[in-house]
Short mmCIF file of C-alpha atoms in Angstrom, two decimals:
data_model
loop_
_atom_site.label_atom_id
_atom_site.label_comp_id
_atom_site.label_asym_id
_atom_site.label_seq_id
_atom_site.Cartn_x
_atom_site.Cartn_y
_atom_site.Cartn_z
CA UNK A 1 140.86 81.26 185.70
CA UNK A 2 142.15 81.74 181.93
CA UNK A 3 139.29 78.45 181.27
CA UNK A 4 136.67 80.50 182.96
CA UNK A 5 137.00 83.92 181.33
CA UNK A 6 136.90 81.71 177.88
CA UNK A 7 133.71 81.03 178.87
CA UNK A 8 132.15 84.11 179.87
CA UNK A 9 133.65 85.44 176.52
CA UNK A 10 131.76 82.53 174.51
CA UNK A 11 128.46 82.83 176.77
CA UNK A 12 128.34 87.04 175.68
CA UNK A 13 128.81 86.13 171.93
CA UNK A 14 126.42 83.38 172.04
CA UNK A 15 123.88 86.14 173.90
CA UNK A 16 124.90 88.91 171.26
CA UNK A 17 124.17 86.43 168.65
CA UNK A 18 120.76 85.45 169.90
CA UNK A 19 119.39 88.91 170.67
CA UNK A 20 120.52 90.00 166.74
CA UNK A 21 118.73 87.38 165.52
CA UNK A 22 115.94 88.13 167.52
CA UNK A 23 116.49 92.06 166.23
CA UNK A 24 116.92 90.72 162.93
CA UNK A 25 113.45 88.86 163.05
CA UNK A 26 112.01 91.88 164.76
CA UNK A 27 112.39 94.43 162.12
CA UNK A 28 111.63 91.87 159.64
CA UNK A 29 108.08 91.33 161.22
CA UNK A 30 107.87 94.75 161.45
CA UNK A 31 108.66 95.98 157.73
CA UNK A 32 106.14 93.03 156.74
CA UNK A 33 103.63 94.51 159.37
CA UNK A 34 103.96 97.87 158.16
CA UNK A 35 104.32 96.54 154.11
CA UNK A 36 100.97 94.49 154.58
CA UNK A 37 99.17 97.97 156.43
CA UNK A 38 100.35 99.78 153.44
CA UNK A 39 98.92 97.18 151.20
CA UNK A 40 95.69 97.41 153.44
CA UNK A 41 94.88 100.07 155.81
CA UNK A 42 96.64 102.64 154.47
CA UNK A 43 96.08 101.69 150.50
CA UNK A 44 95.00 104.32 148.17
CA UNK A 45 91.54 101.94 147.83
CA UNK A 46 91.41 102.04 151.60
CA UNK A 47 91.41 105.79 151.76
CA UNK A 48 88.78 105.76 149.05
CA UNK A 49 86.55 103.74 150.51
CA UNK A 50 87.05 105.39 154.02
CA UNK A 51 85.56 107.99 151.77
CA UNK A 52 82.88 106.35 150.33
CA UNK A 53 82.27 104.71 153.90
CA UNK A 54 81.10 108.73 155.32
CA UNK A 55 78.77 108.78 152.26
CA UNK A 56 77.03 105.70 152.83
CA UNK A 57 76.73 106.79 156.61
CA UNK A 58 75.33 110.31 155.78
CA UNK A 59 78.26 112.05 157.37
CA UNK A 60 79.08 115.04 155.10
CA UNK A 61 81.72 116.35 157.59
CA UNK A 62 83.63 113.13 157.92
CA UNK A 63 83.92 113.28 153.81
CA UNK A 64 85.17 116.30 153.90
CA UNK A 65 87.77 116.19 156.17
CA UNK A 66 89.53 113.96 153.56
CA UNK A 67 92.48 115.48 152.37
CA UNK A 68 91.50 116.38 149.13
CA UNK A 69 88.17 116.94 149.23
CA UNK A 70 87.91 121.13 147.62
CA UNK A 71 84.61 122.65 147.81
CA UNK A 72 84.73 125.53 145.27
CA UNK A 73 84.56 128.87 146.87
CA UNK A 74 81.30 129.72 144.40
CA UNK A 75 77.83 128.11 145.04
CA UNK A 76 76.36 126.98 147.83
CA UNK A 77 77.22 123.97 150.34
CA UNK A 78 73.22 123.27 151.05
CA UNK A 79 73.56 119.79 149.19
CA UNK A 80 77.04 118.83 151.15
CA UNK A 81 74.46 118.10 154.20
CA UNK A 82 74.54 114.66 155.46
CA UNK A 83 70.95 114.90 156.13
CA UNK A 84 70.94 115.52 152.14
CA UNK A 85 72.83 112.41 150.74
CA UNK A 86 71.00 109.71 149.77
CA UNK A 87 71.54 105.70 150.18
CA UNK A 88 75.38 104.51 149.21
CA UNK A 89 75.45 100.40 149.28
CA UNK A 90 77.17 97.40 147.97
CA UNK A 91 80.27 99.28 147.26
CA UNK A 92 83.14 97.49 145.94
CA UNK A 93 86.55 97.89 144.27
CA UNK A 94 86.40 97.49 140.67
CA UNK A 95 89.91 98.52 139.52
CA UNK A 96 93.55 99.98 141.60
CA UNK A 97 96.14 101.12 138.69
CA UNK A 98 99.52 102.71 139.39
CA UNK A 99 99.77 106.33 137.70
CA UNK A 100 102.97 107.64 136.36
CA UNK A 101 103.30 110.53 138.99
CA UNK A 102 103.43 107.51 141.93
CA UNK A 103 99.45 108.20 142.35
CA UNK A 104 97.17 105.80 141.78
CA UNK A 105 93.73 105.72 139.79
CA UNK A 106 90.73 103.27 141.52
CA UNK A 107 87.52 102.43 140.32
CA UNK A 108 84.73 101.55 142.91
CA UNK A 109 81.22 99.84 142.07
CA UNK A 110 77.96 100.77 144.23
CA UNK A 111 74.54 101.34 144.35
CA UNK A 112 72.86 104.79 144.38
CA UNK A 113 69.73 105.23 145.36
CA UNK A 114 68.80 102.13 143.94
CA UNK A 115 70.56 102.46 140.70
CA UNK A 116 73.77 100.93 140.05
CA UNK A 117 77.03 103.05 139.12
CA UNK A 118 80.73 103.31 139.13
CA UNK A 119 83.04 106.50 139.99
CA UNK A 120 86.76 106.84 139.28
CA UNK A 121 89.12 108.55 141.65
CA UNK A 122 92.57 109.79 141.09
CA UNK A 123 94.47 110.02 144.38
CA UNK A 124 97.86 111.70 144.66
CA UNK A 125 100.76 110.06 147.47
CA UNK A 126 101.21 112.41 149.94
CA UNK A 127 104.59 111.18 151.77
CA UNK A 128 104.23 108.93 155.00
CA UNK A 129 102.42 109.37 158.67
CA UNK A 130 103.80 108.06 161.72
CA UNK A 131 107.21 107.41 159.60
CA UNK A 132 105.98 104.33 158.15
CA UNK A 133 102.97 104.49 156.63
CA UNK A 134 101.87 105.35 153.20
CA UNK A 135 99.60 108.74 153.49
CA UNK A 136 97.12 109.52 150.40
CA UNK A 137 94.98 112.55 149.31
CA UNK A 138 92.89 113.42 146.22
CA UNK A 139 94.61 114.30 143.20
CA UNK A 140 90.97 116.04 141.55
CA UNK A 141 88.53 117.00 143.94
CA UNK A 142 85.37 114.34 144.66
CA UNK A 143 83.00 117.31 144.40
CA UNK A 144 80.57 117.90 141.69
CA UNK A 145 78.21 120.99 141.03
CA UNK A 146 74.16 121.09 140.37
CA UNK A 147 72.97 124.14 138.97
CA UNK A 148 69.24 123.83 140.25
CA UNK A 149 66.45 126.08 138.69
CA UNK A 150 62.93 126.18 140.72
CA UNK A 151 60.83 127.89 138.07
CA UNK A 152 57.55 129.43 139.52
CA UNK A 153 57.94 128.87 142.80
CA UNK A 154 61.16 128.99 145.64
CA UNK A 155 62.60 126.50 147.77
CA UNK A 156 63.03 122.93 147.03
CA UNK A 157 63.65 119.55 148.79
CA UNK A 158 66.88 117.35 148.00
CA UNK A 159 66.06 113.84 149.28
CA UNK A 160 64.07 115.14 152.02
CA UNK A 161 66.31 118.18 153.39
CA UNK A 162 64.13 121.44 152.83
CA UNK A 163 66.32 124.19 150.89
CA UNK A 164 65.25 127.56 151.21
CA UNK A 165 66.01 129.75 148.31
CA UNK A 166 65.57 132.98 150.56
CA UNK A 167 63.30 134.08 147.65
CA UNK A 168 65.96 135.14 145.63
CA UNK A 169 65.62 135.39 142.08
CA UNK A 170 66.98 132.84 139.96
CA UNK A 171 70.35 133.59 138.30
CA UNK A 172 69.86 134.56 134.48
CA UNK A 173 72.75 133.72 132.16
CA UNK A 174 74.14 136.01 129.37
CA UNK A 175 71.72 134.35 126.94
CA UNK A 176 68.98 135.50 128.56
CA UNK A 177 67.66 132.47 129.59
CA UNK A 178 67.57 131.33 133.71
CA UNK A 179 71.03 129.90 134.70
CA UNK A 180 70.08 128.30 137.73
CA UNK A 181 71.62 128.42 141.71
CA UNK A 182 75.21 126.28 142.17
CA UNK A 183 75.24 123.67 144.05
CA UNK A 184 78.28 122.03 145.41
CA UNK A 185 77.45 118.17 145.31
CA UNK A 186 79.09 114.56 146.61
CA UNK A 187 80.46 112.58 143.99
CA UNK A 188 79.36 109.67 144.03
CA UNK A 189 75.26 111.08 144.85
CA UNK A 190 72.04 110.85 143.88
CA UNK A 191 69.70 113.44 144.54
CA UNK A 192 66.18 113.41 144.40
CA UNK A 193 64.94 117.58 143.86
CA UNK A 194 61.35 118.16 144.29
CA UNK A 195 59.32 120.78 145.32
CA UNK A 196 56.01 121.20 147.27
CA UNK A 197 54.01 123.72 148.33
CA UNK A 198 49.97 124.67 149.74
CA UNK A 199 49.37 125.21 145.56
CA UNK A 200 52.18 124.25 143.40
CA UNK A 201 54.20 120.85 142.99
CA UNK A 202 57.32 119.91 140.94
CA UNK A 203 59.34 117.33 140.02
CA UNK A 204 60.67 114.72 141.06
CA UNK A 205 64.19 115.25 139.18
CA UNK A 206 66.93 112.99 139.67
CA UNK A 207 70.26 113.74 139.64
CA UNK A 208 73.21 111.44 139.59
CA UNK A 209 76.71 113.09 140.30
CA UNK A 210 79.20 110.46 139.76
CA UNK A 211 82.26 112.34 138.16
CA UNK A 212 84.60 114.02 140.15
CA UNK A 213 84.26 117.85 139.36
CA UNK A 214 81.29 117.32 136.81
CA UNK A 215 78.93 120.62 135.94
CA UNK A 216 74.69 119.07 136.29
CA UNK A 217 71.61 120.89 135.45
CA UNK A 218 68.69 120.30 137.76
CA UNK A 219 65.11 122.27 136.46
CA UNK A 220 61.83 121.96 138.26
CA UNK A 221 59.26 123.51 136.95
CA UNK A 222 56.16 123.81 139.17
CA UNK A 223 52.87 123.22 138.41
CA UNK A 224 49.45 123.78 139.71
CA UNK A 225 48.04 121.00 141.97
CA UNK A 226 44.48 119.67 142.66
CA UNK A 227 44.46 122.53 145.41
CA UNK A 228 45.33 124.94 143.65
CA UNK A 229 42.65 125.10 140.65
CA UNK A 230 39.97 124.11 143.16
CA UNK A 231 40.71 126.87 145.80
CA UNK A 232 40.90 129.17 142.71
CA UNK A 233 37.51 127.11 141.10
CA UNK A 234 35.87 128.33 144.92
CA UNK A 235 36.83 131.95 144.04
CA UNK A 236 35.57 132.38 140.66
CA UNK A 237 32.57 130.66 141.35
CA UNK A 238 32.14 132.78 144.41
CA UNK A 239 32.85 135.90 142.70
CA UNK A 240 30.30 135.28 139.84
CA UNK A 241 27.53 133.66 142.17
CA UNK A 242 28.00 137.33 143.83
CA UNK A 243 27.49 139.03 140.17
CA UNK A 244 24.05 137.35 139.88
CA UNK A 245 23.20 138.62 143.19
CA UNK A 246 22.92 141.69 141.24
CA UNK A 247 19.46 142.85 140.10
CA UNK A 248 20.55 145.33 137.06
CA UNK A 249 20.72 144.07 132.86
CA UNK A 250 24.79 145.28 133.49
CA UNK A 251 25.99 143.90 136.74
CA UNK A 252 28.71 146.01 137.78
CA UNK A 253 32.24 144.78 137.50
CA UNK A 254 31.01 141.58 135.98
CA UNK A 255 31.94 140.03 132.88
CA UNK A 256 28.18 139.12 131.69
CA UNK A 257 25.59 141.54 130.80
CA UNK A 258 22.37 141.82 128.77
CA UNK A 259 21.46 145.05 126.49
CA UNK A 260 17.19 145.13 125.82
CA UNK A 261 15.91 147.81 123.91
CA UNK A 262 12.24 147.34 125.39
CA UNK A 263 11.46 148.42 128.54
CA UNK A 264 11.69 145.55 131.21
CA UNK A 265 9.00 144.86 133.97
CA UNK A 266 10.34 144.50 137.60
CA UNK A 267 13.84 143.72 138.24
CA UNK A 268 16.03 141.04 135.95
CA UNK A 269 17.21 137.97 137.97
CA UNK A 270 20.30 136.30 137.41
CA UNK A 271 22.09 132.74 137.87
CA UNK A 272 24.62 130.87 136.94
CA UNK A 273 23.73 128.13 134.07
CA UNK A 274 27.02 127.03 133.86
CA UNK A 275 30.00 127.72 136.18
CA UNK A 276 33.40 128.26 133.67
CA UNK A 277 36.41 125.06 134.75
CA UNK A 278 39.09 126.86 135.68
CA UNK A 279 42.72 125.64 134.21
CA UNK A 280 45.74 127.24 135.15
CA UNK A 281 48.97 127.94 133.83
CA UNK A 282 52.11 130.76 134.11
CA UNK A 283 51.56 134.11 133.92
CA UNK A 284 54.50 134.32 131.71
CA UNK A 285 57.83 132.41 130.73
CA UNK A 286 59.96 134.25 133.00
CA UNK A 287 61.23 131.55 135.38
CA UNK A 288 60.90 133.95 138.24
CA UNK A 289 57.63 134.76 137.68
CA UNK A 290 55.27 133.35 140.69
CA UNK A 291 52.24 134.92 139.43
CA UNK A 292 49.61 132.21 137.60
CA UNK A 293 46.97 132.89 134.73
CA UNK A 294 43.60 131.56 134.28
CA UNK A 295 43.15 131.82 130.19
CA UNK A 296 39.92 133.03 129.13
CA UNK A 297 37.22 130.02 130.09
CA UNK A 298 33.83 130.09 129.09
CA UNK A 299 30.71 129.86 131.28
CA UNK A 300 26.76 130.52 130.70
CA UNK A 301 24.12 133.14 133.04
CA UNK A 302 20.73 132.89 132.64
CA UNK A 303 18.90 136.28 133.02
CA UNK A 304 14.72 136.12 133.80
CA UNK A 305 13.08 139.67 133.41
CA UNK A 306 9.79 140.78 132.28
CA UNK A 307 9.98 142.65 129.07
CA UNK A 308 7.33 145.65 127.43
CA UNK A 309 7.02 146.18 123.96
CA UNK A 310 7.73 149.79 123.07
CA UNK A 311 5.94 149.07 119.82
CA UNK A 312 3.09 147.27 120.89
CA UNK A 313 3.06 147.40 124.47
CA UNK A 314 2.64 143.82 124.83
CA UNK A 315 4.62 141.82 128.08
CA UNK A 316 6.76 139.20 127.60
CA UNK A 317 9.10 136.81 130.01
CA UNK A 318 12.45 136.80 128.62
CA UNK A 319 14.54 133.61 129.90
CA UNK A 320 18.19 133.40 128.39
CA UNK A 321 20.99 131.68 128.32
CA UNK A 322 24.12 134.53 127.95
CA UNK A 323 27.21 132.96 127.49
CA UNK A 324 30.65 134.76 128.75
CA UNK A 325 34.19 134.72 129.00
CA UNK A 326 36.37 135.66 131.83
CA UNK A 327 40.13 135.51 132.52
CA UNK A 328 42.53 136.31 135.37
CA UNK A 329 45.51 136.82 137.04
CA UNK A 330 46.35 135.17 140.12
CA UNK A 331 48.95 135.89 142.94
CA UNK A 332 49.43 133.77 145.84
CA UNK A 333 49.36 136.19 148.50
CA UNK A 334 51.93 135.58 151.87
CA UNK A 335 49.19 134.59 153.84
CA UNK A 336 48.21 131.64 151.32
CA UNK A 337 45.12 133.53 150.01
CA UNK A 338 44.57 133.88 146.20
CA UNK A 339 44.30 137.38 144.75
CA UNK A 340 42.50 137.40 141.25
CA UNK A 341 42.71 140.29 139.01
CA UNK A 342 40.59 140.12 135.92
CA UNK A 343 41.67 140.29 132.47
#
């Protein structure tokens, strides 16, 4: 009885023994499981590139839900639109450095838009989830800002996404000069700004944001295109084609004209010799100025009228060239017509 109670006694130790070994090994595997996810999953260059990774795949909200990630409370969030964000590839880790504070500082590598670049990120430790594992968050916010001036026109297009300016002046800094509407941008980005419209064009710009909390200027200046100064060419021409409809030496409201002291014969006829090439250009330097000048162009009529003598009373044809110059205003009306007011 004694002999079998021995054993019973030896077979529990031998059982204890085996199962603390196999606890030992357990929590062994497990702190080198959860010591290689640190090292990996849950890295500080793993929650950077989880970052980067919503970039590349156009998701502005998954970016932002990284803790971290501050938009500033001025400026708009237009730009933070996936739909906005252009092409993020062949990113890579470049550098992982331990900070003083227990943060860490990476570097990553990519390609922008085509261009190459490299952005720096300081992330902060931010205790541990689930118990175990290491939990991260931006030290400095990856968000830049793009002050974006449209000058002569409204509205622009940032790598295809349409943003409406609601017509509202642009901002004008103490200087005096046009300050431009905030922009809360990505870092890394590129941005491609442009602007077109029925009559005006501008750009492209190109703007790289690929410092964390970086302050960008963006200006596109719009300029008249091929439609424009032909659609304006149409009205001119229209409107002095309609002047030599008029049968008078002093055609009313028109900017050619021709004083004879004689007495004429029947009724002068005009045409146009030469229609005047229109150019176009600002109406002023005020950025939000949307009105557009035609500077003083020259053109030729040619008047035909009988003429009498009042000294001899002889009859002669009078055919002349009369050159001219004319200038305008020009407003784009809502409706897309052009209103010209002369000068």
């Amino acid at each position: 009885m004694a002999a079998h109670t021995q054993e019973t006694s030896g077979g529990v130790r031998r059982a204890v023994i085996v199962w603390s070994v196999v606890a030992v090994l357990f929590v062994s595997a497990f702190a080198g499981a959860v010591a290689i996810l640190n090292a990996t999953v849950f890295s500080a260059p793993a929650f950077a590139r989880s970052y980067l990774d919503a970039l590349a795949g156009s998701d502005g909200g998954a970016a932002l839900a990284h803790p971290g990630v501050v938009v500033p409370d001025t400026g708009s969030r237009a730009l933070l639109n996936g739909v906005a964000l252009g092409t993020l590839d062949d990113i890579a880790l470049v550098s992982d450095e331990a900070d003083d504070d227990d943060g860490r500082t990476v570097r990553f590598s990519y390609t922008s838009e085509g261009a190459p670049g490299s952005t720096e990120f300081s992330l902060r430790h931010v205790g541990r989830n689930f118990l175990f594992f290491d939990g991260w968050e931006f030290a400095r916010s990856p968000v830049a800002t793009v002050r974006v001036q449209v000058q002569h026109a409204t509205g622009f297009t940032a790598n295809g996404l349409v943003v409406p300016t609601d017509g509202d002046p642009t901002p004008i800094a103490e200087d005096g000069t046009a300050a431009g509407a905030e922009y809360a941008v990505f870092t890394p980005s590129t941005y491609v700004l442009s602007h077109r419209s029925r009559y005006v064009d501008a750009g492209p710009v190109r703007v790289a944001a690929t410092e964390p909390g970086a302050a960008l200027d963006a200006v596109l200046t719009a300029q008249p295109n091929a439609i424009f100064v032909e659609q304006a060419q149409r009205e001119i021409n229209a409107y002095l084609s309609g002047c030599a409809t008029q049968r008078v030496l002093l055609p009313a409201g028109c900017p050619f004209g021709k004083a004879i002291r004689d007495r004429i014969e029947g009724e002068p006829t005009w045409s146009i010799a030469r229609m005047p090439a229109v150019t176009l250009q600002p109406y002023s330097a005020d950025p939000n100025d949307r009105t557009w000048l035609v500077p003083e162009i020259v053109g030729t009529a040619n008047i035909v009228v009988d003429v009498k003598s009042l000294f001899d009373g002889s009859v002669r044809t009078l055919d002349e060239d009369v050159p001219f110059g004319v200038s305008y205003r020009v407003t784009i009306q809502p409706d897309g017509t052009l209103m010209l007011q002369g000068l």
